[in-house]
Amino acid sequence: NAGVMQNPRHLVRRRGQEARLRCSPMKGHSHVYWYRQLPEEGLKFMVYLQKENIIDESGMPKERFSAEFPKEGPSILRIQQVVRGDSAAYFCASSPPAGGGNQPQHFGDGTRLSIL
Amino acid sequence: QKEVEQDPGPLSVPEGAIVSLNCTYSNSAFQYFMWYRQYSRKGPELLMYTYSSGNKEDGRFTAQVDKSSKYISLFIRDSQPSDSATYLCAIKPPEGRRALTFGSGTRLQVQP
C-alpha cells in the first residue's frame, strides 16, 4: 500500500494517560499535516511539518499536544494527559515537496481516539 | 462567519440523478479549491483540485469555481449507490500557508 499509513486505527486511553499517533507519509512525500475531526464536524488543521521542522502549528492547542517528524521514522502526534474532549478522529495527510506548496494533500484513514 | 460554509444535508437522490453539492467561502484570498469524498470510517479521498474560475471535468464529476461569487460546486452525473458518502470542500489560502480549511461536509445518499 503506497498511501499514507496511520496507526493505530483505534486507540483507547483513560483520562490522564498519553496517546501517541503515528503517520508514515506516501513514498516521496516529505510534508506532513495533522487534522482533527470531531463528530459531525469538518476537519480542523492542527500542524504542518517537514523533516525535523515544525512549519506551522497555528491549529495545535498550546498545552498537552506536540508533534514531530524526525529524520528517520514516522511523524508522531503526542497528546499528554488526555481528557474526554480529545476523543476524535485524527487524520494525517502528506504532500510532495515540489510545486511551491500547491500540491494536493493526500490523507490516511485516521486514528480514532476514544477517552474513557 | 465561518470561512467555509457547506450545507450538511443529508441529501438523498435516486440512482442516475445529477447531484449538485455547494460551498461558499468568505475570504477572496483563497486560491485553490478541492473536493474530497469520505466514506464512513475512512479518510478523505481527493476527487477534484482546481485553481482558476470555471469548470474542470473528470469522468462523472465536474468541479465549478466562481471566484467573483466565492462559490464552488461539485456536480455528479449519473449518480450511483457507490457515490453515497460525505463530500467535503476544502480551500487553501495563498502561497506561504498550507493549512486547508474544510467545510463541514454534505452527506449524500444515492438510493438504488
PDB file of C-alpha atoms in Angstrom:
ATOM      1  CA  ASN A   1       0.000   0.000   0.000  1.00  0.00           C
ATOM      2  CA  ALA A   2       1.662   3.212  -1.191  1.00  0.00           C
ATOM      3  CA  GLY A   3      -0.775   5.503   0.589  1.00  0.00           C
ATOM      4  CA  VAL A   4      -0.499   7.450   3.826  1.00  0.00           C
ATOM      5  CA  MET A   5      -0.305   4.944   6.674  1.00  0.00           C
ATOM      6  CA  GLN A   6      -1.600   5.725  10.133  1.00  0.00           C
ATOM      7  CA  ASN A   7      -1.502   3.577  13.219  1.00  0.00           C
ATOM      8  CA  PRO A   8      -3.094   2.527  15.341  1.00  0.00           C
ATOM      9  CA  ARG A   9      -6.508   2.710  13.647  1.00  0.00           C
ATOM     10  CA  HIS A  10      -8.207   2.763  17.025  1.00  0.00           C
ATOM     11  CA  LEU A  11      -6.756   3.861  20.343  1.00  0.00           C
ATOM     12  CA  VAL A  12      -8.442   3.777  23.730  1.00  0.00           C
ATOM     13  CA  ARG A  13      -6.967   5.685  26.632  1.00  0.00           C
ATOM     14  CA  ARG A  14      -8.099   6.581  30.146  1.00  0.00           C
ATOM     15  CA  ARG A  15      -8.139  10.177  31.280  1.00  0.00           C
ATOM     16  CA  GLY A  16      -4.654  11.333  32.245  1.00  0.00           C
ATOM     17  CA  GLN A  17      -2.793   8.844  30.033  1.00  0.00           C
ATOM     18  CA  GLU A  18      -0.699   9.672  26.994  1.00  0.00           C
ATOM     19  CA  ALA A  19      -1.702   8.996  23.392  1.00  0.00           C
ATOM     20  CA  ARG A  20       0.796   8.559  20.556  1.00  0.00           C
ATOM     21  CA  LEU A  21      -0.426   8.594  16.988  1.00  0.00           C
ATOM     22  CA  ARG A  22       1.858   7.656  14.096  1.00  0.00           C
ATOM     23  CA  CYS A  23       1.857   8.638  10.451  1.00  0.00           C
ATOM     24  CA  SER A  24       4.033   7.449   7.589  1.00  0.00           C
ATOM     25  CA  PRO A  25       3.642   9.683   4.524  1.00  0.00           C
ATOM     26  CA  MET A  26       3.302   8.487   0.959  1.00  0.00           C
ATOM     27  CA  LYS A  27       6.540   7.489  -0.722  1.00  0.00           C
ATOM     28  CA  GLY A  28       8.349  10.580  -1.966  1.00  0.00           C
ATOM     29  CA  HIS A  29       6.350  12.936   0.249  1.00  0.00           C
ATOM     30  CA  SER A  30       8.266  14.990   2.783  1.00  0.00           C
ATOM     31  CA  HIS A  31       5.478  17.242   4.059  1.00  0.00           C
ATOM     32  CA  VAL A  32       3.074  16.025   6.729  1.00  0.00           C
ATOM     33  CA  TYR A  33      -0.092  17.613   8.079  1.00  0.00           C
ATOM     34  CA  TRP A  34      -2.282  16.643  11.045  1.00  0.00           C
ATOM     35  CA  TYR A  35      -6.011  17.374  11.206  1.00  0.00           C
ATOM     36  CA  ARG A  36      -8.645  16.595  13.832  1.00  0.00           C
ATOM     37  CA  GLN A  37     -12.251  15.696  13.059  1.00  0.00           C
ATOM     38  CA  LEU A  38     -14.830  15.933  15.802  1.00  0.00           C
ATOM     39  CA  PRO A  39     -18.183  14.140  15.362  1.00  0.00           C
ATOM     40  CA  GLU A  40     -20.429  15.867  12.808  1.00  0.00           C
ATOM     41  CA  GLU A  41     -17.744  18.473  12.080  1.00  0.00           C
ATOM     42  CA  GLY A  42     -15.281  19.068   9.281  1.00  0.00           C
ATOM     43  CA  LEU A  43     -11.560  18.569   9.586  1.00  0.00           C
ATOM     44  CA  LYS A  44      -9.611  21.198  11.512  1.00  0.00           C
ATOM     45  CA  PHE A  45      -5.944  21.834  10.774  1.00  0.00           C
ATOM     46  CA  MET A  46      -3.550  21.267  13.638  1.00  0.00           C
ATOM     47  CA  VAL A  47       0.073  21.277  12.462  1.00  0.00           C
ATOM     48  CA  TYR A  48       2.283  21.145   9.362  1.00  0.00           C
ATOM     49  CA  LEU A  49       5.739  19.590   9.495  1.00  0.00           C
ATOM     50  CA  GLN A  50       8.671  18.886   7.240  1.00  0.00           C
ATOM     51  CA  LYS A  51      11.500  16.570   8.185  1.00  0.00           C
ATOM     52  CA  GLU A  52      12.858  17.719  11.570  1.00  0.00           C
ATOM     53  CA  ASN A  53      10.944  21.017  11.397  1.00  0.00           C
ATOM     54  CA  ILE A  54       7.586  22.309  12.560  1.00  0.00           C
ATOM     55  CA  ILE A  55       6.489  24.812   9.920  1.00  0.00           C
ATOM     56  CA  ASP A  56       3.006  25.831  11.107  1.00  0.00           C
ATOM     57  CA  GLU A  57       1.453  24.824  14.422  1.00  0.00           C
ATOM     58  CA  SER A  58      -1.212  27.507  14.483  1.00  0.00           C
ATOM     59  CA  GLY A  59      -4.029  24.966  14.915  1.00  0.00           C
ATOM     60  CA  MET A  60      -2.446  22.983  17.717  1.00  0.00           C
ATOM     61  CA  PRO A  61      -3.604  23.509  21.316  1.00  0.00           C
ATOM     62  CA  LYS A  62      -0.817  25.174  23.277  1.00  0.00           C
ATOM     63  CA  GLU A  63      -0.838  22.629  26.079  1.00  0.00           C
ATOM     64  CA  ARG A  64      -0.586  18.846  26.105  1.00  0.00           C
ATOM     65  CA  PHE A  65      -0.223  18.491  22.320  1.00  0.00           C
ATOM     66  CA  SER A  66       3.057  18.113  20.453  1.00  0.00           C
ATOM     67  CA  ALA A  67       4.168  16.822  17.058  1.00  0.00           C
ATOM     68  CA  GLU A  68       7.404  15.735  15.482  1.00  0.00           C
ATOM     69  CA  PHE A  69       8.656  14.411  12.169  1.00  0.00           C
ATOM     70  CA  PRO A  70      12.143  13.009  12.741  1.00  0.00           C
ATOM     71  CA  LYS A  71      14.749  12.453  10.078  1.00  0.00           C
ATOM     72  CA  GLU A  72      14.047   8.725  10.244  1.00  0.00           C
ATOM     73  CA  GLY A  73      10.700   7.164  11.011  1.00  0.00           C
ATOM     74  CA  PRO A  74       7.091   8.301  11.067  1.00  0.00           C
ATOM     75  CA  SER A  75       5.583  11.561  12.206  1.00  0.00           C
ATOM     76  CA  ILE A  76       4.217  11.395  15.758  1.00  0.00           C
ATOM     77  CA  LEU A  77       1.329  13.343  17.251  1.00  0.00           C
ATOM     78  CA  ARG A  78       1.528  13.139  21.010  1.00  0.00           C
ATOM     79  CA  ILE A  79      -1.238  14.060  23.435  1.00  0.00           C
ATOM     80  CA  GLN A  80      -0.314  14.118  27.101  1.00  0.00           C
ATOM     81  CA  GLN A  81      -2.765  13.791  29.994  1.00  0.00           C
ATOM     82  CA  VAL A  82      -5.701  13.119  27.697  1.00  0.00           C
ATOM     83  CA  VAL A  83      -9.173  14.405  28.547  1.00  0.00           C
ATOM     84  CA  ARG A  84     -12.605  13.341  27.258  1.00  0.00           C
ATOM     85  CA  GLY A  85     -12.657  16.292  24.843  1.00  0.00           C
ATOM     86  CA  ASP A  86      -9.674  14.803  22.992  1.00  0.00           C
ATOM     87  CA  SER A  87     -11.900  11.998  21.679  1.00  0.00           C
ATOM     88  CA  ALA A  88     -11.908  12.465  17.899  1.00  0.00           C
ATOM     89  CA  ALA A  89     -10.569  11.101  14.643  1.00  0.00           C
ATOM     90  CA  TYR A  90      -7.067  12.324  13.902  1.00  0.00           C
ATOM     91  CA  PHE A  91      -6.045  12.364  10.256  1.00  0.00           C
ATOM     92  CA  CYS A  92      -2.634  12.708   8.732  1.00  0.00           C
ATOM     93  CA  ALA A  93      -2.036  13.975   5.208  1.00  0.00           C
ATOM     94  CA  SER A  94       1.100  14.271   3.114  1.00  0.00           C
ATOM     95  CA  SER A  95       2.215  16.108   0.001  1.00  0.00           C
ATOM     96  CA  PRO A  96       5.346  16.083  -2.151  1.00  0.00           C
ATOM     97  CA  PRO A  97       7.979  18.803  -1.823  1.00  0.00           C
ATOM     98  CA  ALA A  98       7.607  20.112  -5.379  1.00  0.00           C
ATOM     99  CA  GLY A  99       5.031  22.606  -6.598  1.00  0.00           C
ATOM    100  CA  GLY A 100       5.648  25.581  -4.330  1.00  0.00           C
ATOM    101  CA  GLY A 101       3.189  24.410  -1.735  1.00  0.00           C
ATOM    102  CA  ASN A 102       0.293  23.919  -4.121  1.00  0.00           C
ATOM    103  CA  GLN A 103       0.400  20.155  -4.331  1.00  0.00           C
ATOM    104  CA  PRO A 104      -2.792  18.486  -3.080  1.00  0.00           C
ATOM    105  CA  GLN A 105      -2.758  16.730   0.259  1.00  0.00           C
ATOM    106  CA  HIS A 106      -3.489  13.008   0.434  1.00  0.00           C
ATOM    107  CA  PHE A 107      -4.994  11.575   3.595  1.00  0.00           C
ATOM    108  CA  GLY A 108      -4.643   8.413   5.600  1.00  0.00           C
ATOM    109  CA  ASP A 109      -7.595   6.581   7.147  1.00  0.00           C
ATOM    110  CA  GLY A 110      -7.084   8.179  10.520  1.00  0.00           C
ATOM    111  CA  THR A 111      -6.724   7.134  14.145  1.00  0.00           C
ATOM    112  CA  ARG A 112      -9.909   7.109  16.183  1.00  0.00           C
ATOM    113  CA  LEU A 113      -9.053   8.099  19.735  1.00  0.00           C
ATOM    114  CA  SER A 114     -11.502   7.292  22.491  1.00  0.00           C
ATOM    115  CA  ILE A 115     -11.009   8.546  26.028  1.00  0.00           C
ATOM    116  CA  LEU A 116     -12.680   6.631  28.829  1.00  0.00           C
TER     117      LEU A 116
ATOM    118  CA  GLN B   1     -18.910  33.966   9.971  1.00  0.00           C
ATOM    119  CA  LYS B   2     -17.242  30.659   9.097  1.00  0.00           C
ATOM    120  CA  GLU B   3     -14.552  30.795   6.432  1.00  0.00           C
ATOM    121  CA  VAL B   4     -16.255  27.980   4.513  1.00  0.00           C
ATOM    122  CA  GLU B   5     -19.963  27.181   4.639  1.00  0.00           C
ATOM    123  CA  GLN B   6     -21.391  23.881   3.431  1.00  0.00           C
ATOM    124  CA  ASP B   7     -24.907  22.513   3.761  1.00  0.00           C
ATOM    125  CA  PRO B   8     -24.623  19.353   5.896  1.00  0.00           C
ATOM    126  CA  GLY B   9     -27.557  17.597   4.247  1.00  0.00           C
ATOM    127  CA  PRO B  10     -28.320  14.753   4.269  1.00  0.00           C
ATOM    128  CA  LEU B  11     -29.083  14.780   0.569  1.00  0.00           C
ATOM    129  CA  SER B  12     -30.978  11.767  -0.768  1.00  0.00           C
ATOM    130  CA  VAL B  13     -31.325  11.187  -4.516  1.00  0.00           C
ATOM    131  CA  PRO B  14     -32.374   8.278  -6.739  1.00  0.00           C
ATOM    132  CA  GLU B  15     -29.772   6.382  -8.723  1.00  0.00           C
ATOM    133  CA  GLY B  16     -28.986   8.116 -12.020  1.00  0.00           C
ATOM    134  CA  ALA B  17     -29.784  11.622 -10.751  1.00  0.00           C
ATOM    135  CA  ILE B  18     -27.495  14.622 -11.169  1.00  0.00           C
ATOM    136  CA  VAL B  19     -26.178  15.757  -7.793  1.00  0.00           C
ATOM    137  CA  SER B  20     -25.143  19.319  -7.014  1.00  0.00           C
ATOM    138  CA  LEU B  21     -23.003  19.999  -3.938  1.00  0.00           C
ATOM    139  CA  ASN B  22     -22.022  23.525  -2.974  1.00  0.00           C
ATOM    140  CA  CYS B  23     -19.816  25.605  -0.715  1.00  0.00           C
ATOM    141  CA  THR B  24     -19.390  29.300  -0.155  1.00  0.00           C
ATOM    142  CA  TYR B  25     -16.316  30.958   1.271  1.00  0.00           C
ATOM    143  CA  SER B  26     -15.672  34.364   2.758  1.00  0.00           C
ATOM    144  CA  ASN B  27     -12.028  35.198   2.022  1.00  0.00           C
ATOM    145  CA  SER B  28     -11.278  36.243  -1.557  1.00  0.00           C
ATOM    146  CA  ALA B  29      -7.594  35.436  -0.964  1.00  0.00           C
ATOM    147  CA  PHE B  30      -8.306  31.722  -1.227  1.00  0.00           C
ATOM    148  CA  GLN B  31      -6.945  30.389  -4.494  1.00  0.00           C
ATOM    149  CA  TYR B  32      -7.018  26.594  -4.532  1.00  0.00           C
ATOM    150  CA  PHE B  33     -10.182  24.564  -4.229  1.00  0.00           C
ATOM    151  CA  MET B  34     -10.618  20.866  -3.593  1.00  0.00           C
ATOM    152  CA  TRP B  35     -13.363  18.323  -3.212  1.00  0.00           C
ATOM    153  CA  TYR B  36     -12.813  15.237  -1.085  1.00  0.00           C
ATOM    154  CA  ARG B  37     -15.035  12.193  -0.678  1.00  0.00           C
ATOM    155  CA  GLN B  38     -15.110  10.458   2.695  1.00  0.00           C
ATOM    156  CA  TYR B  39     -16.675   7.065   3.251  1.00  0.00           C
ATOM    157  CA  SER B  40     -17.682   6.080   6.763  1.00  0.00           C
ATOM    158  CA  ARG B  41     -14.692   5.225   8.987  1.00  0.00           C
ATOM    159  CA  LYS B  42     -12.221   6.125   6.200  1.00  0.00           C
ATOM    160  CA  GLY B  43     -10.010   9.070   5.372  1.00  0.00           C
ATOM    161  CA  PRO B  44     -10.857  11.823   2.862  1.00  0.00           C
ATOM    162  CA  GLU B  45     -10.104  10.860  -0.735  1.00  0.00           C
ATOM    163  CA  LEU B  46      -9.190  13.631  -3.167  1.00  0.00           C
ATOM    164  CA  LEU B  47     -11.681  13.915  -6.039  1.00  0.00           C
ATOM    165  CA  MET B  48     -11.016  17.269  -7.679  1.00  0.00           C
ATOM    166  CA  TYR B  49      -8.400  20.021  -7.371  1.00  0.00           C
ATOM    167  CA  THR B  50      -8.843  23.339  -9.144  1.00  0.00           C
ATOM    168  CA  TYR B  51      -7.220  26.744  -9.170  1.00  0.00           C
ATOM    169  CA  SER B  52      -8.970  29.067 -11.570  1.00  0.00           C
ATOM    170  CA  SER B  53     -12.575  30.053 -12.053  1.00  0.00           C
ATOM    171  CA  GLY B  54     -14.517  27.883 -14.463  1.00  0.00           C
ATOM    172  CA  ASN B  55     -15.175  24.181 -14.837  1.00  0.00           C
ATOM    173  CA  LYS B  56     -12.981  21.124 -14.509  1.00  0.00           C
ATOM    174  CA  GLU B  57     -14.313  17.743 -15.546  1.00  0.00           C
ATOM    175  CA  ASP B  58     -13.160  14.239 -14.599  1.00  0.00           C
ATOM    176  CA  GLY B  59     -15.429  11.409 -15.645  1.00  0.00           C
ATOM    177  CA  ARG B  60     -18.804  11.807 -13.973  1.00  0.00           C
ATOM    178  CA  PHE B  61     -17.512  14.643 -11.761  1.00  0.00           C
ATOM    179  CA  THR B  62     -17.390  18.351 -12.617  1.00  0.00           C
ATOM    180  CA  ALA B  63     -15.957  20.973 -10.294  1.00  0.00           C
ATOM    181  CA  GLN B  64     -17.013  24.572 -10.789  1.00  0.00           C
ATOM    182  CA  VAL B  65     -15.447  27.666  -9.236  1.00  0.00           C
ATOM    183  CA  ASP B  66     -16.915  31.169  -9.299  1.00  0.00           C
ATOM    184  CA  LYS B  67     -14.401  33.435  -7.578  1.00  0.00           C
ATOM    185  CA  SER B  68     -16.496  36.560  -8.098  1.00  0.00           C
ATOM    186  CA  SER B  69     -19.301  34.998  -6.028  1.00  0.00           C
ATOM    187  CA  LYS B  70     -16.960  32.978  -3.767  1.00  0.00           C
ATOM    188  CA  TYR B  71     -18.924  29.874  -4.655  1.00  0.00           C
ATOM    189  CA  ILE B  72     -17.721  26.388  -5.531  1.00  0.00           C
ATOM    190  CA  SER B  73     -19.734  23.408  -6.716  1.00  0.00           C
ATOM    191  CA  LEU B  74     -19.313  19.731  -7.417  1.00  0.00           C
ATOM    192  CA  PHE B  75     -21.661  18.036  -9.872  1.00  0.00           C
ATOM    193  CA  ILE B  76     -22.024  14.266 -10.065  1.00  0.00           C
ATOM    194  CA  ARG B  77     -23.691  12.886 -13.186  1.00  0.00           C
ATOM    195  CA  ASP B  78     -25.421   9.512 -13.347  1.00  0.00           C
ATOM    196  CA  SER B  79     -25.073   9.075  -9.587  1.00  0.00           C
ATOM    197  CA  GLN B  80     -24.508   5.551  -8.277  1.00  0.00           C
ATOM    198  CA  PRO B  81     -25.156   3.960  -4.872  1.00  0.00           C
ATOM    199  CA  SER B  82     -21.360   3.735  -4.517  1.00  0.00           C
ATOM    200  CA  ASP B  83     -21.293   7.572  -4.523  1.00  0.00           C
ATOM    201  CA  SER B  84     -23.030   7.526  -1.120  1.00  0.00           C
ATOM    202  CA  ALA B  85     -20.554   9.254   1.165  1.00  0.00           C
ATOM    203  CA  THR B  86     -19.788  12.586   2.794  1.00  0.00           C
ATOM    204  CA  TYR B  87     -18.371  15.200   0.420  1.00  0.00           C
ATOM    205  CA  LEU B  88     -16.031  17.823   1.827  1.00  0.00           C
ATOM    206  CA  CYS B  89     -14.999  21.019   0.113  1.00  0.00           C
ATOM    207  CA  ALA B  90     -11.575  22.330   1.070  1.00  0.00           C
ATOM    208  CA  ILE B  91      -9.867  25.597   0.346  1.00  0.00           C
ATOM    209  CA  LYS B  92      -6.229  26.574   0.507  1.00  0.00           C
ATOM    210  CA  PRO B  93      -5.032  30.116   1.158  1.00  0.00           C
ATOM    211  CA  PRO B  94      -2.355  31.780  -0.970  1.00  0.00           C
ATOM    212  CA  GLU B  95       1.334  30.937  -1.020  1.00  0.00           C
ATOM    213  CA  GLY B  96       3.027  30.647   2.313  1.00  0.00           C
ATOM    214  CA  ARG B  97       0.310  28.778   4.181  1.00  0.00           C
ATOM    215  CA  ARG B  98      -0.649  25.176   3.534  1.00  0.00           C
ATOM    216  CA  ALA B  99      -3.390  24.603   6.080  1.00  0.00           C
ATOM    217  CA  LEU B 100      -6.572  23.542   4.335  1.00  0.00           C
ATOM    218  CA  THR B 101      -9.887  24.960   5.540  1.00  0.00           C
ATOM    219  CA  PHE B 102     -12.677  22.416   5.229  1.00  0.00           C
ATOM    220  CA  GLY B 103     -16.418  22.728   5.021  1.00  0.00           C
ATOM    221  CA  SER B 104     -18.378  20.621   7.464  1.00  0.00           C
ATOM    222  CA  GLY B 105     -19.302  18.125   4.725  1.00  0.00           C
ATOM    223  CA  THR B 106     -22.509  17.142   2.924  1.00  0.00           C
ATOM    224  CA  ARG B 107     -23.789  13.622   3.458  1.00  0.00           C
ATOM    225  CA  LEU B 108     -25.083  12.117   0.202  1.00  0.00           C
ATOM    226  CA  GLN B 109     -27.247   9.018  -0.077  1.00  0.00           C
ATOM    227  CA  VAL B 110     -27.936   7.588  -3.546  1.00  0.00           C
ATOM    228  CA  GLN B 111     -30.927   5.264  -3.447  1.00  0.00           C
ATOM    229  CA  PRO B 112     -30.818   2.233  -5.783  1.00  0.00           C
TER     230      PRO B 112
END
